[in-house]
Structures are given as C-alpha cells and as structure tokens.
mmCIF file of C-alpha atoms in Angstrom:
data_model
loop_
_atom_site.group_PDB
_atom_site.id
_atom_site.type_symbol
_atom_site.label_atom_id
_atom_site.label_comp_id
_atom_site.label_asym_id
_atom_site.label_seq_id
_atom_site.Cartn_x
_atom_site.Cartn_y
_atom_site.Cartn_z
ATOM 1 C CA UNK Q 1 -10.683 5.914 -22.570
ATOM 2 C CA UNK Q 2 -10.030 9.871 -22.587
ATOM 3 C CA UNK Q 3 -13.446 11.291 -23.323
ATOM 4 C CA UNK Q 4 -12.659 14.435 -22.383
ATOM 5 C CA UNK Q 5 -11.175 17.133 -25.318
ATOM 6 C CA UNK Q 6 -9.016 20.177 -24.240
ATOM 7 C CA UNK Q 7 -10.860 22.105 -26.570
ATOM 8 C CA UNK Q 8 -13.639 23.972 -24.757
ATOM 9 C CA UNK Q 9 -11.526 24.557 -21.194
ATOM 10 C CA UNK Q 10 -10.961 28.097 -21.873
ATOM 11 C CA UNK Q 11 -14.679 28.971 -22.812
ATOM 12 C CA UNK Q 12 -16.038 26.583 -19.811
ATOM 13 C CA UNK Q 13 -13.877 28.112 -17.494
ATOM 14 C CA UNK Q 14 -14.874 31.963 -17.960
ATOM 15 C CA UNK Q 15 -18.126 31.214 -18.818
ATOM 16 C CA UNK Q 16 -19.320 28.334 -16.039
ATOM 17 C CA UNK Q 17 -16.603 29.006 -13.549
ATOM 18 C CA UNK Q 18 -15.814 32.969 -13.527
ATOM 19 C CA UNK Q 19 -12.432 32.388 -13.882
ATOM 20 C CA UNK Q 20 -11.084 34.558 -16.108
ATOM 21 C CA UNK Q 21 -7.847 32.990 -18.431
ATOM 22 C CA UNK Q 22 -5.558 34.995 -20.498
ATOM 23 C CA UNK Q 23 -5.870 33.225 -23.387
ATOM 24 C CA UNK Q 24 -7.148 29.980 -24.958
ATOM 25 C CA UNK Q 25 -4.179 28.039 -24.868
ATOM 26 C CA UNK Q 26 -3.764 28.734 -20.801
ATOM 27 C CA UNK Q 27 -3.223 25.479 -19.522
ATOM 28 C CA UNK Q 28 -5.713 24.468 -16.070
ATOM 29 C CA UNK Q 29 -4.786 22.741 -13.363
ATOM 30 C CA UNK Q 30 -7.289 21.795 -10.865
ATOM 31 C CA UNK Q 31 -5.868 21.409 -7.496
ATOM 32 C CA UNK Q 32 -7.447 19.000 -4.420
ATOM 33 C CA UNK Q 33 -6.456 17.310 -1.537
ATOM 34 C CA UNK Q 34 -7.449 16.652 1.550
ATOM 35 C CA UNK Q 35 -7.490 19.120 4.960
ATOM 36 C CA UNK Q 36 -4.120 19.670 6.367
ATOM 37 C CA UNK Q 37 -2.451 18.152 3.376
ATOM 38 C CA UNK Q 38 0.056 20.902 2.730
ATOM 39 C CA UNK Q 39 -1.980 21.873 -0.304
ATOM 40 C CA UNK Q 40 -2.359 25.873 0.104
ATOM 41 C CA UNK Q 41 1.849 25.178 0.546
ATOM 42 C CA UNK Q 42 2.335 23.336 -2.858
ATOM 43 C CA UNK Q 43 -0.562 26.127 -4.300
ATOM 44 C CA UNK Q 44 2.555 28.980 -2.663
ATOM 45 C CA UNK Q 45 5.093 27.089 -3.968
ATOM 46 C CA UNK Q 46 4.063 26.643 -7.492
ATOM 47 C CA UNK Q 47 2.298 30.078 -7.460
ATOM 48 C CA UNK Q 48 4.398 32.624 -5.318
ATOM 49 C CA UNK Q 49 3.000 35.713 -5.521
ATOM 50 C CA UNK Q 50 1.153 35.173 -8.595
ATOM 51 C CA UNK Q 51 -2.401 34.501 -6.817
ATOM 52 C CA UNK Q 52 -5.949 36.318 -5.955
ATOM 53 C CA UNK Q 53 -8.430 34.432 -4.269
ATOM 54 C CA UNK Q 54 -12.160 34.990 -4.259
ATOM 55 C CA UNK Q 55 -15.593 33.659 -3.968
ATOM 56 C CA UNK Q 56 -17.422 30.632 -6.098
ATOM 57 C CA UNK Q 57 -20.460 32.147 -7.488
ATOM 58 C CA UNK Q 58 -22.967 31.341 -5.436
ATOM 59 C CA UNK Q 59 -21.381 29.513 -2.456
ATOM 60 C CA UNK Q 60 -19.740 30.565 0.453
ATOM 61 C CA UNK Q 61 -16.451 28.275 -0.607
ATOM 62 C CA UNK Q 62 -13.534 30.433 -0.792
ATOM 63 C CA UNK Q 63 -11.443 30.240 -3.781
ATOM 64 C CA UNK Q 64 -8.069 30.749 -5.195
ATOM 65 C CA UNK Q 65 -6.180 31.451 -8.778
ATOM 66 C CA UNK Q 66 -2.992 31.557 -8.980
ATOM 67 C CA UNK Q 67 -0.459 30.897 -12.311
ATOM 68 C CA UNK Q 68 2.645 29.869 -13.280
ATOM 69 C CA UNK Q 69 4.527 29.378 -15.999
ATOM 70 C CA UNK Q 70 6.910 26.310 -17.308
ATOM 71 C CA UNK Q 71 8.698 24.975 -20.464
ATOM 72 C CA UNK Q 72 7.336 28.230 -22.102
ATOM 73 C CA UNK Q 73 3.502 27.317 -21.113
ATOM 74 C CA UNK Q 74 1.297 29.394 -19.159
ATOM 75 C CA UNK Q 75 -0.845 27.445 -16.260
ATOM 76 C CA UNK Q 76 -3.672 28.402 -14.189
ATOM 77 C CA UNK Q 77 -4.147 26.773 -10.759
ATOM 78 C CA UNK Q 78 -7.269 26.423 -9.248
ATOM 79 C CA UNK Q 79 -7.439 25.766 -5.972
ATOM 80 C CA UNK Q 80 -10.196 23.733 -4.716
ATOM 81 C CA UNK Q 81 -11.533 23.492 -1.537
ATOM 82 C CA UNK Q 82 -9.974 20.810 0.734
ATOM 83 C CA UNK Q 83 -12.361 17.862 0.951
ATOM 84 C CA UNK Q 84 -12.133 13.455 1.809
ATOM 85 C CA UNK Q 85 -14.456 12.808 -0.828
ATOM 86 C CA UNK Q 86 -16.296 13.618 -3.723
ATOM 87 C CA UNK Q 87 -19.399 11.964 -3.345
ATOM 88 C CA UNK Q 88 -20.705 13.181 -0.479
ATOM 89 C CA UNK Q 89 -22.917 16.448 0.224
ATOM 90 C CA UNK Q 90 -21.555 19.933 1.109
ATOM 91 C CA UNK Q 91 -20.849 22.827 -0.674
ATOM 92 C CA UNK Q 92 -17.173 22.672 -0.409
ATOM 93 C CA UNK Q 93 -17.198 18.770 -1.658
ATOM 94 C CA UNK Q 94 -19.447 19.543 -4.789
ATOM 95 C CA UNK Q 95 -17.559 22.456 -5.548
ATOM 96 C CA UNK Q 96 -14.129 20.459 -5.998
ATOM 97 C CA UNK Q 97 -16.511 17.444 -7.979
ATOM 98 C CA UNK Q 98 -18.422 20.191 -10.290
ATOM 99 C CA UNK Q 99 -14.582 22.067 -11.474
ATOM 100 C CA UNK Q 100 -13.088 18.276 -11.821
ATOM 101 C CA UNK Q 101 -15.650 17.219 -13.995
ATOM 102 C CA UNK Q 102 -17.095 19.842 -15.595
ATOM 103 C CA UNK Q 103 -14.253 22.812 -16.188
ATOM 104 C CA UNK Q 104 -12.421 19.888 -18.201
ATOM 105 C CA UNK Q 105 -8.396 20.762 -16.719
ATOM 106 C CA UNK Q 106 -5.836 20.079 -18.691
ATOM 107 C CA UNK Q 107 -4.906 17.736 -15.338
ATOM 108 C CA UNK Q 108 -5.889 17.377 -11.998
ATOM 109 C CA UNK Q 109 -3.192 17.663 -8.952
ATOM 110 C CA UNK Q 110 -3.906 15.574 -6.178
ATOM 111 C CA UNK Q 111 -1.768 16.378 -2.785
ATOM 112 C CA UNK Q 112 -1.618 13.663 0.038
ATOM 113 C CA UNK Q 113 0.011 13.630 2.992
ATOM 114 C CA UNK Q 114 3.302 10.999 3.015
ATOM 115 C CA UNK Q 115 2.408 10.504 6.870
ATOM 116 C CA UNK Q 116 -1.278 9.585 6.140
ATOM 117 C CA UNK Q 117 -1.222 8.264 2.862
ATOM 118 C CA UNK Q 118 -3.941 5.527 3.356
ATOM 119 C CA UNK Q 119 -7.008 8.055 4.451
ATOM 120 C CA UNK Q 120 -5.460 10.701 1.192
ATOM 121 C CA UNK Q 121 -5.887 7.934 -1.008
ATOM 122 C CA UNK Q 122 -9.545 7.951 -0.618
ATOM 123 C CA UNK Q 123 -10.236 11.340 -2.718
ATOM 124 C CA UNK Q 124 -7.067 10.110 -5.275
ATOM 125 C CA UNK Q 125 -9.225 6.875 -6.229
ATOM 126 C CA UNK Q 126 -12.067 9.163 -6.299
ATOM 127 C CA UNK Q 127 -10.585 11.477 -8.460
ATOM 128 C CA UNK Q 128 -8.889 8.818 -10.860
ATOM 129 C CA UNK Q 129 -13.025 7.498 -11.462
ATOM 130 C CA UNK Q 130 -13.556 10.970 -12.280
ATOM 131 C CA UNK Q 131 -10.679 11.615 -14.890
ATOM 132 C CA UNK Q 132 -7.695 10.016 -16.516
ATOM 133 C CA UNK Q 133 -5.680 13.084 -16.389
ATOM 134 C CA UNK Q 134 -4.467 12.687 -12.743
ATOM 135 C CA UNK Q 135 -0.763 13.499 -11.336
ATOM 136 C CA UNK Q 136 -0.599 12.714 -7.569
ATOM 137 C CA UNK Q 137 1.823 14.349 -5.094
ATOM 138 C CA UNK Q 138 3.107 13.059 -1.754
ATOM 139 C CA UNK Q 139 3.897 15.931 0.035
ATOM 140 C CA UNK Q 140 5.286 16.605 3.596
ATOM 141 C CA UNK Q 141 8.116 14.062 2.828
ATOM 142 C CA UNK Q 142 10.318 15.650 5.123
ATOM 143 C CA UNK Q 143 7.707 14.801 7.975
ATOM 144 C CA UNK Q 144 7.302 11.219 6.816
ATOM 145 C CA UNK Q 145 11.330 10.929 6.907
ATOM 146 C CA UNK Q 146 11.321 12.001 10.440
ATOM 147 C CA UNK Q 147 8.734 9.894 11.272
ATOM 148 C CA UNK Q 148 10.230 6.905 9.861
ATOM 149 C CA UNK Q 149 8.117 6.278 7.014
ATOM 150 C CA UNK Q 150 9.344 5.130 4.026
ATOM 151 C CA UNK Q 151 7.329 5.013 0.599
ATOM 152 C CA UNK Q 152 7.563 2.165 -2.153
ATOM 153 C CA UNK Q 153 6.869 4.740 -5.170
ATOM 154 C CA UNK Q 154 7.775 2.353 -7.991
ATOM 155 C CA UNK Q 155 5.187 -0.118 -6.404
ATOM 156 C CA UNK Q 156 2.816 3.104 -5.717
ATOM 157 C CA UNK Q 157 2.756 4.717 -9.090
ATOM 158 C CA UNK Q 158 2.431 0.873 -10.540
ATOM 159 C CA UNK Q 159 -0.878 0.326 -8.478
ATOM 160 C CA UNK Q 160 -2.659 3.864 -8.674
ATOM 161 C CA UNK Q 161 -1.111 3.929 -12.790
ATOM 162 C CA UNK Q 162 -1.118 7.959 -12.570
ATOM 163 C CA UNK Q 163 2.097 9.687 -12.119
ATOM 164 C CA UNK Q 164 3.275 10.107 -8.330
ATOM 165 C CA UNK Q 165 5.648 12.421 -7.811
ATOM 166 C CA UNK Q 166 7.551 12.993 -3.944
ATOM 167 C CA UNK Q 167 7.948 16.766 -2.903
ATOM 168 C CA UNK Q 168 8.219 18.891 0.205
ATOM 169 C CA UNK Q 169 6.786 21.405 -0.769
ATOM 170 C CA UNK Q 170 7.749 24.252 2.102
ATOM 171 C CA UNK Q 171 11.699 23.346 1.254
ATOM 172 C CA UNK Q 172 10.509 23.359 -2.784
ATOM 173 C CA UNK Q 173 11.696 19.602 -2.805
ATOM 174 C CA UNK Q 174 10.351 18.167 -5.854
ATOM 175 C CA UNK Q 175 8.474 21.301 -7.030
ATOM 176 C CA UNK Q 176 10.515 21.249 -10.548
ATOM 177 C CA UNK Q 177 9.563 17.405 -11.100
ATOM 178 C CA UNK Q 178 5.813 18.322 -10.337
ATOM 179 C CA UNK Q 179 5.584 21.417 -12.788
ATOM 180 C CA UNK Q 180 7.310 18.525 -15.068
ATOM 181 C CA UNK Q 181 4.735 16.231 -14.954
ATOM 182 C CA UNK Q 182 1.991 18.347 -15.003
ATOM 183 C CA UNK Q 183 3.235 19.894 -17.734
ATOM 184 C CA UNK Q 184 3.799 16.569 -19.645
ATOM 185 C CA UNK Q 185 0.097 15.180 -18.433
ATOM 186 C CA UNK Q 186 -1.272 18.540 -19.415
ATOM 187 C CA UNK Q 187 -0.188 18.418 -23.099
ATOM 188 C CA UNK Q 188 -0.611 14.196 -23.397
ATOM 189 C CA UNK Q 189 2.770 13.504 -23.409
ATOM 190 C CA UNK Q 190 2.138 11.609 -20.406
ATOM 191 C CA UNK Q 191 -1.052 9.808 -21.022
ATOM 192 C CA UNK Q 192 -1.762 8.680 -17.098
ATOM 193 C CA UNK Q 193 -4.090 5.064 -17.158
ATOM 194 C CA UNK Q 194 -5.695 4.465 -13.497
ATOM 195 C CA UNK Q 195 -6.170 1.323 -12.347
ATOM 196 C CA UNK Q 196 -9.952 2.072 -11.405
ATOM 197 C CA UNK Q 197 -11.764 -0.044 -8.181
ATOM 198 C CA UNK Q 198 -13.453 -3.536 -9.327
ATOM 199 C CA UNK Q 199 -16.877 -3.354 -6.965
ATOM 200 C CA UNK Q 200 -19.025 -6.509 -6.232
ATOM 201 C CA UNK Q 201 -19.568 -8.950 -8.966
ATOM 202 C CA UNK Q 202 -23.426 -7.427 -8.360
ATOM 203 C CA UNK Q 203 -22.438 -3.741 -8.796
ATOM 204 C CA UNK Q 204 -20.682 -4.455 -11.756
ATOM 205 C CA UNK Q 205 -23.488 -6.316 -13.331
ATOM 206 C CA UNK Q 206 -25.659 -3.008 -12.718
ATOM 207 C CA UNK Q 207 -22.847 -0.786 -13.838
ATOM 208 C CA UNK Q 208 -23.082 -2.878 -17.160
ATOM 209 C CA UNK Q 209 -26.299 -2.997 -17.205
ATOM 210 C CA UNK Q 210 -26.919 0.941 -17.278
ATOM 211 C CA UNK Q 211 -24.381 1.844 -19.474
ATOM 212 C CA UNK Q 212 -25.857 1.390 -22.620
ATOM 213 C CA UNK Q 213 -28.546 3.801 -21.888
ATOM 214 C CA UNK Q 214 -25.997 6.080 -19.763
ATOM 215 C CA UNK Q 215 -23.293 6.355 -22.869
ATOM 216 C CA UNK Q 216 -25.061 8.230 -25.005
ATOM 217 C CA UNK Q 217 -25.942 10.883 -22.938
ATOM 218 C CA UNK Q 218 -23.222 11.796 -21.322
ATOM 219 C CA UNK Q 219 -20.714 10.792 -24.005
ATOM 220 C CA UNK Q 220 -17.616 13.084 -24.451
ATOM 221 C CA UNK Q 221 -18.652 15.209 -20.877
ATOM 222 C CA UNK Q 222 -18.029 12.531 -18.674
ATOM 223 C CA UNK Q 223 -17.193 9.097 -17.786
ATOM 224 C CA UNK Q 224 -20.280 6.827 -18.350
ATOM 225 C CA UNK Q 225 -18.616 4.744 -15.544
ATOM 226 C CA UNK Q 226 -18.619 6.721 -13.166
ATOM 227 C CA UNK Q 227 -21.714 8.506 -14.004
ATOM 228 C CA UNK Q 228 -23.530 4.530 -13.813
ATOM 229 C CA UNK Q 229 -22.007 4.475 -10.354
ATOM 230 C CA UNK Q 230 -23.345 8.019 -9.171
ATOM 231 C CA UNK Q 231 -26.955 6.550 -10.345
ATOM 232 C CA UNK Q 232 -26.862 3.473 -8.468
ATOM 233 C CA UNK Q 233 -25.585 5.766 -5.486
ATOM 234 C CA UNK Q 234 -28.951 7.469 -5.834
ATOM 235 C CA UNK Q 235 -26.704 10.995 -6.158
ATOM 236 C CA UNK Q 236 -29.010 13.168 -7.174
ATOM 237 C CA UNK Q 237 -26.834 16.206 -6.700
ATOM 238 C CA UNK Q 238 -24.813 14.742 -9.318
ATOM 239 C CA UNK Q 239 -27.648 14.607 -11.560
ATOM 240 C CA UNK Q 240 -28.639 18.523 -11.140
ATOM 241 C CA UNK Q 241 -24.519 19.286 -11.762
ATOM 242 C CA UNK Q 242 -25.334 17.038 -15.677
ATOM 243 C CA UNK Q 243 -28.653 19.573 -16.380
ATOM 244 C CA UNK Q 244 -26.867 22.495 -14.752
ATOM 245 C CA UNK Q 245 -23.386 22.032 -17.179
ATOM 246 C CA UNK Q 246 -24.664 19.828 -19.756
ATOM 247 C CA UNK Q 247 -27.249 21.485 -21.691
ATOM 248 C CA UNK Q 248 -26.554 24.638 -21.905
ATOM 249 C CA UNK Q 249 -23.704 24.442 -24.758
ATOM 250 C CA UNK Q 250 -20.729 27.345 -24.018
ATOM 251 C CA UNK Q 251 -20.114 30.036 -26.014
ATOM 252 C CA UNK Q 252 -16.472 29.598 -27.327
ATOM 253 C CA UNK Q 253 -14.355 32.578 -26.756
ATOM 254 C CA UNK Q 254 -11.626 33.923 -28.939
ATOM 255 C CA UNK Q 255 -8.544 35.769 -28.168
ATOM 256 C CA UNK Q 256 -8.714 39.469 -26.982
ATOM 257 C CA UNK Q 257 -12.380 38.789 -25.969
ATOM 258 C CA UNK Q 258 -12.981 41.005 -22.590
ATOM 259 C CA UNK Q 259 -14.080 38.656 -20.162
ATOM 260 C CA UNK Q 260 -16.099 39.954 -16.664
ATOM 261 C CA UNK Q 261 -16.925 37.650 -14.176
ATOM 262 C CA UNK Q 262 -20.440 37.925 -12.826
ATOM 263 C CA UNK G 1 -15.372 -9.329 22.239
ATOM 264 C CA UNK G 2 -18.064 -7.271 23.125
ATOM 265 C CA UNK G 3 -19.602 -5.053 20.554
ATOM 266 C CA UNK G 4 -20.777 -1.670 21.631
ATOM 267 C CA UNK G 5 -21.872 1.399 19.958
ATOM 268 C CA UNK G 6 -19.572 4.612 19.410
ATOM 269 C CA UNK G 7 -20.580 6.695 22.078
ATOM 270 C CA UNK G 8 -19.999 4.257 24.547
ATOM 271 C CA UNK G 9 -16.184 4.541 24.361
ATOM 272 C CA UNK G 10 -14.609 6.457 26.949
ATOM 273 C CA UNK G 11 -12.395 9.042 26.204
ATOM 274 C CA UNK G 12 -8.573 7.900 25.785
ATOM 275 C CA UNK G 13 -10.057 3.990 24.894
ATOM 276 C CA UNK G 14 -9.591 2.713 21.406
ATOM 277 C CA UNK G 15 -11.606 0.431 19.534
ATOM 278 C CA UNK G 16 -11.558 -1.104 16.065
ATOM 279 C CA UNK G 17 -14.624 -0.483 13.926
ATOM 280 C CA UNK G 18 -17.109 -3.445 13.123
ATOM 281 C CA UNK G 19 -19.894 -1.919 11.373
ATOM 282 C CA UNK G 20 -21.604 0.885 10.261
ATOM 283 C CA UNK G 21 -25.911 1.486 11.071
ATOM 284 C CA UNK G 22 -25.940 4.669 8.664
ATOM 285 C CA UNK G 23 -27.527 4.370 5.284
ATOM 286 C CA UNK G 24 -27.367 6.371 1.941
ATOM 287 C CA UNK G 25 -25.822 9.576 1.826
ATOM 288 C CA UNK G 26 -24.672 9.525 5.682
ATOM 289 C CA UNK G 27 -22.840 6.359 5.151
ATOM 290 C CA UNK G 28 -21.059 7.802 2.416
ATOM 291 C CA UNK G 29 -20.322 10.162 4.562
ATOM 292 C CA UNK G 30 -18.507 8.067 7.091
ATOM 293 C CA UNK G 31 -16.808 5.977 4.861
ATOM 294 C CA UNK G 32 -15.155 8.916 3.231
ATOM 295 C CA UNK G 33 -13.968 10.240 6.713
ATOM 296 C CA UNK G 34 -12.316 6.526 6.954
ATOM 297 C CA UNK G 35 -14.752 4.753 9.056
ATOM 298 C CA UNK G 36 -14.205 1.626 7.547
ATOM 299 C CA UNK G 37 -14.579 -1.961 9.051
ATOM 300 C CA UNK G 38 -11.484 -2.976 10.990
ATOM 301 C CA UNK G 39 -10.003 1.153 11.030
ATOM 302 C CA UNK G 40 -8.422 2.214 14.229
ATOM 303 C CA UNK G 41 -10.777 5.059 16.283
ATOM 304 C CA UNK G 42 -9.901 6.582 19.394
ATOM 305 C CA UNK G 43 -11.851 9.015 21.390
ATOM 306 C CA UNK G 44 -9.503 11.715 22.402
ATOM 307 C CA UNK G 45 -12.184 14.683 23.819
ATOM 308 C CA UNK G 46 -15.536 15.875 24.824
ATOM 309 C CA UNK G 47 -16.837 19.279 23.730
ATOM 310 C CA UNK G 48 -18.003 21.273 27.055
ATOM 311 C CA UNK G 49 -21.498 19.852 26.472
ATOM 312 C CA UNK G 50 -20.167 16.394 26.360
ATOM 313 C CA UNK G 51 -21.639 16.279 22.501
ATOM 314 C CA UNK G 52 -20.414 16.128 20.160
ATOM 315 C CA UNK G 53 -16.942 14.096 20.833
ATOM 316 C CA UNK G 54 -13.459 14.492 18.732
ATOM 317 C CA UNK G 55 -12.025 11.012 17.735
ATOM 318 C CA UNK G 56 -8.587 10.158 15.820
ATOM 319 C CA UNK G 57 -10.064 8.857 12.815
ATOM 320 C CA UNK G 58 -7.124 7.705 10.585
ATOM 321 C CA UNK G 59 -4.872 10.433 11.306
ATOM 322 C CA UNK G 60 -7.097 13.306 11.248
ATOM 323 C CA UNK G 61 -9.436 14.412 14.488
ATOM 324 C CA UNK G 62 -12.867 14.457 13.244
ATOM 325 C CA UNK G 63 -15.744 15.845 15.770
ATOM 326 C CA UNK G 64 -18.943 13.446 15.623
ATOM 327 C CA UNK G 65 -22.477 14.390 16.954
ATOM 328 C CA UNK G 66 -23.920 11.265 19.418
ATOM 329 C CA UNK G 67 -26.785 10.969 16.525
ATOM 330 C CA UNK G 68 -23.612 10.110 14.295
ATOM 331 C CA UNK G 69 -21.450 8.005 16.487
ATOM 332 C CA UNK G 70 -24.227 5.722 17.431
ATOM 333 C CA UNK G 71 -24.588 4.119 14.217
ATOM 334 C CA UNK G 72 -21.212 2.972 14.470
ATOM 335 C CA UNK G 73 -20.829 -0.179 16.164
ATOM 336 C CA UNK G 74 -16.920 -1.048 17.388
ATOM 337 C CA UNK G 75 -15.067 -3.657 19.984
ATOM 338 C CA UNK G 76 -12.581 -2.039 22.333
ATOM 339 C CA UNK G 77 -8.917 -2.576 21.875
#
C-alpha cells in the first residue's frame, strides 16, 4: 500500500525543510533512533566528513546533513533528533514525525541498540505505521557479543517484514550491507512490507469506521491508517502538521535552481 | 503482593509495573519510555532535592518528577 511517490522529495525538502539538495534525483534518507543508540556513529560512518549541522527552522532541535554516495547514487542523510516515540509531544519528537511523514525519503533508517532491542523496537513499529519504506539497523553488535546476546535475524526481519541489517558501526561492520539496502529500498528494488500492530477488536472497528471519510483527504500524503489512529488518539498536533504541509501545494524545483534556506 | 505507587520504592528496590493512573497524552508518554504492565523498574537515585528520582527503565535511566511516578502503580520484586 505505498501511497507515497518519490516525485516531489526534492521540492518538499528545500522548500518545507530548508534543506538544500543538489539535485532532483538526490536520494533522502531520514535517519532516527533512539538516545544512546549509536546513531550520530552510523550518521559518521556513512557520512565521514561529508556533514554540516544546523538548526530546524523554528525549533531549538539541532540538526544534521550529511551525504554519501553508493552504486553511482548520491544520498542525503538527515539526521533526526533522537526520540522513543513519535506520538508523543516535544519538539524534538515532532520534528523526527513531521520529516518522516511529510519530506517523503526515499527510506527511513532506523538504528537500535542489539543490547536493548525490545525498548528500540518501540519507535521501529512506530515508524513502520508511518511508512513502508523502512530499513532497520542493529547496531552496537560488538557490545551485544560481549554481552552474550545473540539475535535470531531470519526470525527478526520475518516478524518486523522490513529489511534488518547487523552492523557495528564504530568498527564499520556492516556499513557496506546498510548503504546496500538502503540503496535497494531507496530505488524499490526492495519493496519492504511491515507487519503493522492488530489493536483491540474495538479500535479496529473505529479505525474502519473513520477511514472512509479519512481516505480521501489525506490520500497519496499519508497513510489513512495511521492518520485514523492519530484521530482516535485525540493528536491534535498531528492535525496542525496535515494543515501546516498539506495545503499549501510545493513549488517543484528544477535543476540549477539556486536554492537559500530561510 | 502489595501494590504501591512509584514513589514509594526505595532506592536500589525493584518492582514490576502493574498499572498506569496517567491519561491521554501523558500516558503516551510513559508507554513510549517502556512503562508497560509487567516491565522491570528499578530506582537507582535521588536528585539532591530528593525529586525528581532516576529509574532503570528498560535499559535506559529515565529521571521522573513525583507528579509522574505516582500514577504508576507497581509490586516490589
């Protein structure tokens, strides 16, 4: 059920998000994870030196770009702030939900911690509702190894159905397989299909309920789904992000347009 | 077993969580931070006030304000 079109990334980017991309065929990843997950290490790893960081427009959430390039493709990596959740209220948290549903990346890295993986999984299933186009990394395997963990990832990847790939990402284990599979999820040749949480029999009788009426509105910006779910959550905020992105339509860019980010 | 609220843990006890008091938004809240019925919480320190108090939630030491911790009701382990 992908909804979402690569078309308009470039223009929503620059134009909602400040972030200015070299061209329209720049591929985005957005980047999340929870605190003390590693993540600004796997950002390093996949970025090196090729990174600025800055200020979202408007909040006091710190940012960062970085880019990379692989199989002759050009990515930007955004960094999001590191959050457990999605849903709930601060700046940080709506500022990683507002780029993951409303820049439309070309995929969505999620890095969890191999020691902790049941509290990381939280913001994974979160981000899964959100979007299809999910690749999730288990970092800080060396950590897990020492601590004796050991991780079914056949049975894993079978019960999240997104890509999960193993990496260390201070020793640049498994960075190669994770540019890999971005870079296949980012282009569709790797079409990702999460296994998305069943609620009560009596929140899925309200989630049908609303969708008719939800669908059409939302259609092709978002998942009615999970949009039916953020209603009967009473998330308001969510509700401001839809008017805020929503109705104002982006201007599309072309190449060699100059680009300055208010 | 005896069910007490949050605060009432001493620090270095564990307890298992039973249920949560918070509604709306600040439930979400908790949830998302892994307070979740049956999770593992331990009080590990007080702040030099004595509020608010760090726990090991689930791997990761989260700092909750009395106001907070008192809507969640645990047994001791």
């Amino acid at each position: 059920m992908s909804q979402h079109s690569f078309r308009d990334t470039h223009a929503v980017c620059t134009e909602r998000f400040a972030i200015e991309l070299p061209s329209p065929d720049e591929l985005v990843i957005a980047l999340a994870g929870n605190p003390n997950t590693g993540k600004s290490t796997v950002f390093n790893a996949l970025t090196g030196m090729n990174q600025h960081t800055g200020n979202w427009a408007g909040k006091t959430v710190g940012s960062a770009i970085g880019r990379f390039r692989h199989q002759e493709h050009s990515f930007t990596l955004v960094d999001l702030p590191g959050t457990y959740s999605l849903l709930s209220q601060s700046a940080d948290e709506q500022v990683a939900r507002d780029f993951i549903c409303f820049a439309n990346p070309h995929a969505t890295l999620v890095v969890t911690d191999a020691t902790n993986l049941e509290r990381n999984l939280n913001l994974a299933l979160q981000v899964m509702e959100v979007t299809d186009r999910v690749v999730v990394a288990v970092n800080l395997m060396d950590e897990a190894k020492r601590k004796g963990i050991t991780i079914d990832f056949v049975k894993l990847q079978a019960e999240l159905g997104v890509p999960v790939i193993p990496m260390t990402a201070r020793s640049g284990e498994g960075l190669n397989e994770l540019k890999e599979m971005l870079w296949k999820v980012a282009l569709g040749h790797v079409t990702p299909t999460p296994k998305l949480t069943t609620y009560s029999e009596q929140v899925e009788r309200a989630v049908t309920a609303l969708l008719p009426q939800v669908e059409p509105l939302v259609s092709g910006v978002l998942r009615s789904r999970w949009v039916a779910l953020r209603l009967l959550d009473g998330d308001e905020s969510v509700l401001q992000a839809l008017e805020q992105y929503t109705l104002e339509h982006p201007r599309l860019f072309s190449t060699g347009d100059v680009v300055i980010p208010s | 077993m005896e069910i007490i609220p949050l605060p009432d843990l001493l620090i270095g006890e564990r307890a298992r969580v039973v249920s949560l008091n918070a509604t709306g938004a600040q439930r979400r809240r908790m949830l998302d931070l892994g307070l979740v019925p049956q999770a593992v919480i331990e009080a590990l320190r007080k702040s030099p006030a004595g509020d608010p108090v760090a726990y090991r939630i689930r791997g990761a030491v989260i700092a909750l304000r009395r106001e907070e911790a008192s809507l969640v009701m645990v047994t001791r382990i």
